[in-house]
C-alpha positions as MATLAB code, in Angstrom:
seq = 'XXXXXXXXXXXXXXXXXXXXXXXXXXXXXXXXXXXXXXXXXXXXXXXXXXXXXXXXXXXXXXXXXXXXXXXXXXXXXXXXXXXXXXXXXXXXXXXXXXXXXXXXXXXXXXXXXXXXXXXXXXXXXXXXXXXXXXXXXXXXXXXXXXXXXXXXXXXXXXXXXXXXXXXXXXXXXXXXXXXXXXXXXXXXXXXXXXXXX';
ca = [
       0.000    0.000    0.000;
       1.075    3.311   -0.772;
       1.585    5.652    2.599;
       2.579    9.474    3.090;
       6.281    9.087    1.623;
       6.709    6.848   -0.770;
       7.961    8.464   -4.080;
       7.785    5.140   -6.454;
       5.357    2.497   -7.821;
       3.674    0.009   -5.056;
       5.121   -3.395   -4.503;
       3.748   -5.682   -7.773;
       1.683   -8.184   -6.957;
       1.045   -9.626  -10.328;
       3.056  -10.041  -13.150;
       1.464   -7.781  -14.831;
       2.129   -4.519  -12.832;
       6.070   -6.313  -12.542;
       6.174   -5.678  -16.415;
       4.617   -1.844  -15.835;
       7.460   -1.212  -13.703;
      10.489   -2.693  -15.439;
       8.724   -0.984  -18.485;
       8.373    1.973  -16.614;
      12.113    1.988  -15.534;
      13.397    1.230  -19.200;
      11.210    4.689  -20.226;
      12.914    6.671  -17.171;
      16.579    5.555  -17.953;
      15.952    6.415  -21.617;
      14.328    9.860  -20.230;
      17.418   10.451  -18.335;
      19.863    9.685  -20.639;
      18.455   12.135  -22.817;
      18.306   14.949  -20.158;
      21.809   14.971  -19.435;
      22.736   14.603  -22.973;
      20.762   17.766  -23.652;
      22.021   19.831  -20.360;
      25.549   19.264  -21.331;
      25.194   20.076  -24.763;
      23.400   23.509  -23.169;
      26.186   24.466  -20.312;
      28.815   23.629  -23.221;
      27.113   25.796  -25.630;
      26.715   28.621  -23.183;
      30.213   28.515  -22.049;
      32.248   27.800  -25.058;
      32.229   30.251  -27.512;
      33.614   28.588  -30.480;
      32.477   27.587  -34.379;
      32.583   24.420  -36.043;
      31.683   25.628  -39.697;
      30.504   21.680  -40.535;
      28.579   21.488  -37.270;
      26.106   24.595  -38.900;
      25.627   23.077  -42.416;
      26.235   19.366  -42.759;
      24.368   16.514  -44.179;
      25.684   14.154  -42.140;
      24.721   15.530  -38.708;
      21.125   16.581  -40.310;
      20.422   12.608  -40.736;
      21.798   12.170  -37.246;
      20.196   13.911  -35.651;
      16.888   12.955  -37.583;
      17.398    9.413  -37.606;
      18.567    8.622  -34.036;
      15.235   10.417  -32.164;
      13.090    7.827  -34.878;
      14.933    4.882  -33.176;
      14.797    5.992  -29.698;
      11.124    6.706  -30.058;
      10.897    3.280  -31.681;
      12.648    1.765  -28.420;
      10.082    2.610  -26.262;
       6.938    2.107  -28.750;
       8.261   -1.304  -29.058;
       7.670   -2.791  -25.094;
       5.067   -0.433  -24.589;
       2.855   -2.210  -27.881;
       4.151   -5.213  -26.358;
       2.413   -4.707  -22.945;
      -0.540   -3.021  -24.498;
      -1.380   -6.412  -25.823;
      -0.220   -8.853  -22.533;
      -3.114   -6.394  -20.792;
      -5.787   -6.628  -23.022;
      -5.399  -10.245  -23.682;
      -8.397  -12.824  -22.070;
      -6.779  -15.902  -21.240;
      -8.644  -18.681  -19.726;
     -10.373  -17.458  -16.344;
     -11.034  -19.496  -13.586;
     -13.347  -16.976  -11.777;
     -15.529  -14.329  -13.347;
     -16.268  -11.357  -11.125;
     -19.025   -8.605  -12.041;
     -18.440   -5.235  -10.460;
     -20.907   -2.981  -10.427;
     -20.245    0.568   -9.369;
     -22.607    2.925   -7.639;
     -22.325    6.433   -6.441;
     -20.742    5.747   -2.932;
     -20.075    1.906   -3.165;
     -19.337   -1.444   -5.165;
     -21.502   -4.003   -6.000;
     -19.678   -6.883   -6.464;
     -21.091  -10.433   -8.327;
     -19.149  -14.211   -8.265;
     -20.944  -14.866  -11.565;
     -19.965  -18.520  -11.859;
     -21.805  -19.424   -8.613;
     -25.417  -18.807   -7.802;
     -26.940  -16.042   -5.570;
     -23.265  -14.259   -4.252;
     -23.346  -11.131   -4.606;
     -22.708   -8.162   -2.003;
     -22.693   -4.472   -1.335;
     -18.937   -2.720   -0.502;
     -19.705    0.486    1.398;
     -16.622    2.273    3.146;
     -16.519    2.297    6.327;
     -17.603    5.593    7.853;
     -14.539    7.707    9.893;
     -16.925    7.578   12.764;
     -16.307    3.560   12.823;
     -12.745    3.145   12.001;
     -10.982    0.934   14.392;
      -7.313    1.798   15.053;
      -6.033   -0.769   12.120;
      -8.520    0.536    9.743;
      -7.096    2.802    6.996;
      -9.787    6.358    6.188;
     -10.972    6.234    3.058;
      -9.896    3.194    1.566;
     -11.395    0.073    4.161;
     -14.874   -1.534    3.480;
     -17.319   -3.407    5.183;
     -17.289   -6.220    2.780;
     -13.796   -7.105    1.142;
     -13.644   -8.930   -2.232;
     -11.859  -12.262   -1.524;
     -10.127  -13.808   -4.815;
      -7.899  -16.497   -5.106;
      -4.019  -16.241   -5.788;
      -2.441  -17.917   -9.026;
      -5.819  -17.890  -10.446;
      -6.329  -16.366  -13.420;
      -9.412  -14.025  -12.688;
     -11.622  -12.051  -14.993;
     -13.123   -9.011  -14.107;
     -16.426   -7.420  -15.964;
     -17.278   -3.935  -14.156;
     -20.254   -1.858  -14.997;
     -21.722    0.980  -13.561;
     -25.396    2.526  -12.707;
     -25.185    5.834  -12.851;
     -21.884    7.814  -13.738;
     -18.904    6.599  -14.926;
     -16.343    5.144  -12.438;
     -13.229    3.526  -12.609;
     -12.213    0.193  -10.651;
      -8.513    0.749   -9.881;
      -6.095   -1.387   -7.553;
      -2.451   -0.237   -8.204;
      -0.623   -2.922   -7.202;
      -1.918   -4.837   -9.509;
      -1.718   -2.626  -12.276;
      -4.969   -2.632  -13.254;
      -7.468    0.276  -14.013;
     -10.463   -0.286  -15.852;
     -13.543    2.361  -16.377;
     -16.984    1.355  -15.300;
     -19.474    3.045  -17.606;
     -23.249    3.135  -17.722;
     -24.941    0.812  -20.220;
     -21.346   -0.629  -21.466;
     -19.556   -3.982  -20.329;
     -15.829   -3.901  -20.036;
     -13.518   -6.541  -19.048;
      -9.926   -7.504  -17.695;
      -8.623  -10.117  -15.950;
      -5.452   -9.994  -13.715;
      -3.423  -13.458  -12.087;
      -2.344  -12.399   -8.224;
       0.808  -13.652   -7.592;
       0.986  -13.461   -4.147;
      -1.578  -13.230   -0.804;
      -2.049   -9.793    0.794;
      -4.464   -6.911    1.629;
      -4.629   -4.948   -1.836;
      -6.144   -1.583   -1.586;
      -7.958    0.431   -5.191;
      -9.835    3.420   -5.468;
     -12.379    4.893   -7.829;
     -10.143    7.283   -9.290;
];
């Protein structure tokens, strides 16, 4: 769970959010190559105060300098198709859950067992208990197995909402009148907190 000073991505707790991050990390190093590339091409531009006269008209740097943004750009649009495709793949699911969002709560649905279904309120700040974090504990959790691969169809009844839980990288809108789906494999067992953001 994320608290007051943590500046990086939750602990993964799926494979999926584990590729997000290294994906994430390969974009940053790539970000931060170029940034210092850039600043010391600035601070030795500002400081030095000589010409090169093939440095201002030259062919050769022109299709450098063209050329090698293409292939950087195409370094990071390659993992990042890549992953867009792992997350919207359906593999087999073992468990279908239906969420159903509402203005204040979750409605939650086991679809591939009869009659379970439940309301997820949060739990008022009047009622929290000392162990109980504000704003983000329920009254009724939503139990799923780990190494299961679990599909997720969320819906919503009146505005549109959207069915987040970080650590597992997943985020998924809830609209009215519109199905959408996900599913997500939990690779280890743990308290995993998500917001309507």
């Amino acid at each position: 769970m994320s608290t007051w000073k943590t500046l990086l991505l939750q602990d993964s707790s799926s494979p999926l959010m584990e590729q997000l991050m290294f994906f994430h990390d390969h974009t940053l190093l790539i970000l931060i190559i170029i940034t210092i590339l850039v600043g010391q091409l600035l601070v030795s531009m500002i400081y030095n105060k000589f010409t090169h006269r093939f440095l201002i008209d030259g062919q050769l740097i022109e299709m450098v300098w063209t050329i090698l943004p293409a292939f950087i750009l195409i370094l990071i649009a390659l993992p990042s198709l890549r992953l867009l495709y792992i997350m919207d793949e359906i593999y087999n699911p073992l468990l279908t859950v239906k969420s159903i969002g509402h203005q204040w709560y979750w409605s939650y649905e086991y679809s591939d067992y009869q009659n379970m279904e439940f309301d997820s309120y949060m739990i008022p700040s009047t009622d929290l208990k000392s162990f109980n974090f504000r704003l983000l504990d329920v009254n009724n959790r939503l139990i799923l197995p780990y190494n299961t691969q679990i599909r997720i169809i969320t819906t919503s009844l009146d505005v549109i909402h959207s069915w987040a839980v970080p650590s597992l990288g997943i985020k998924i809108d809830s609209t009215p009148g519109r199905l959408n789906q996900t599913n997500f494999n939990i690779n280890r067992a743990g308290l995993l907190f998500g917001q309507c953001s």
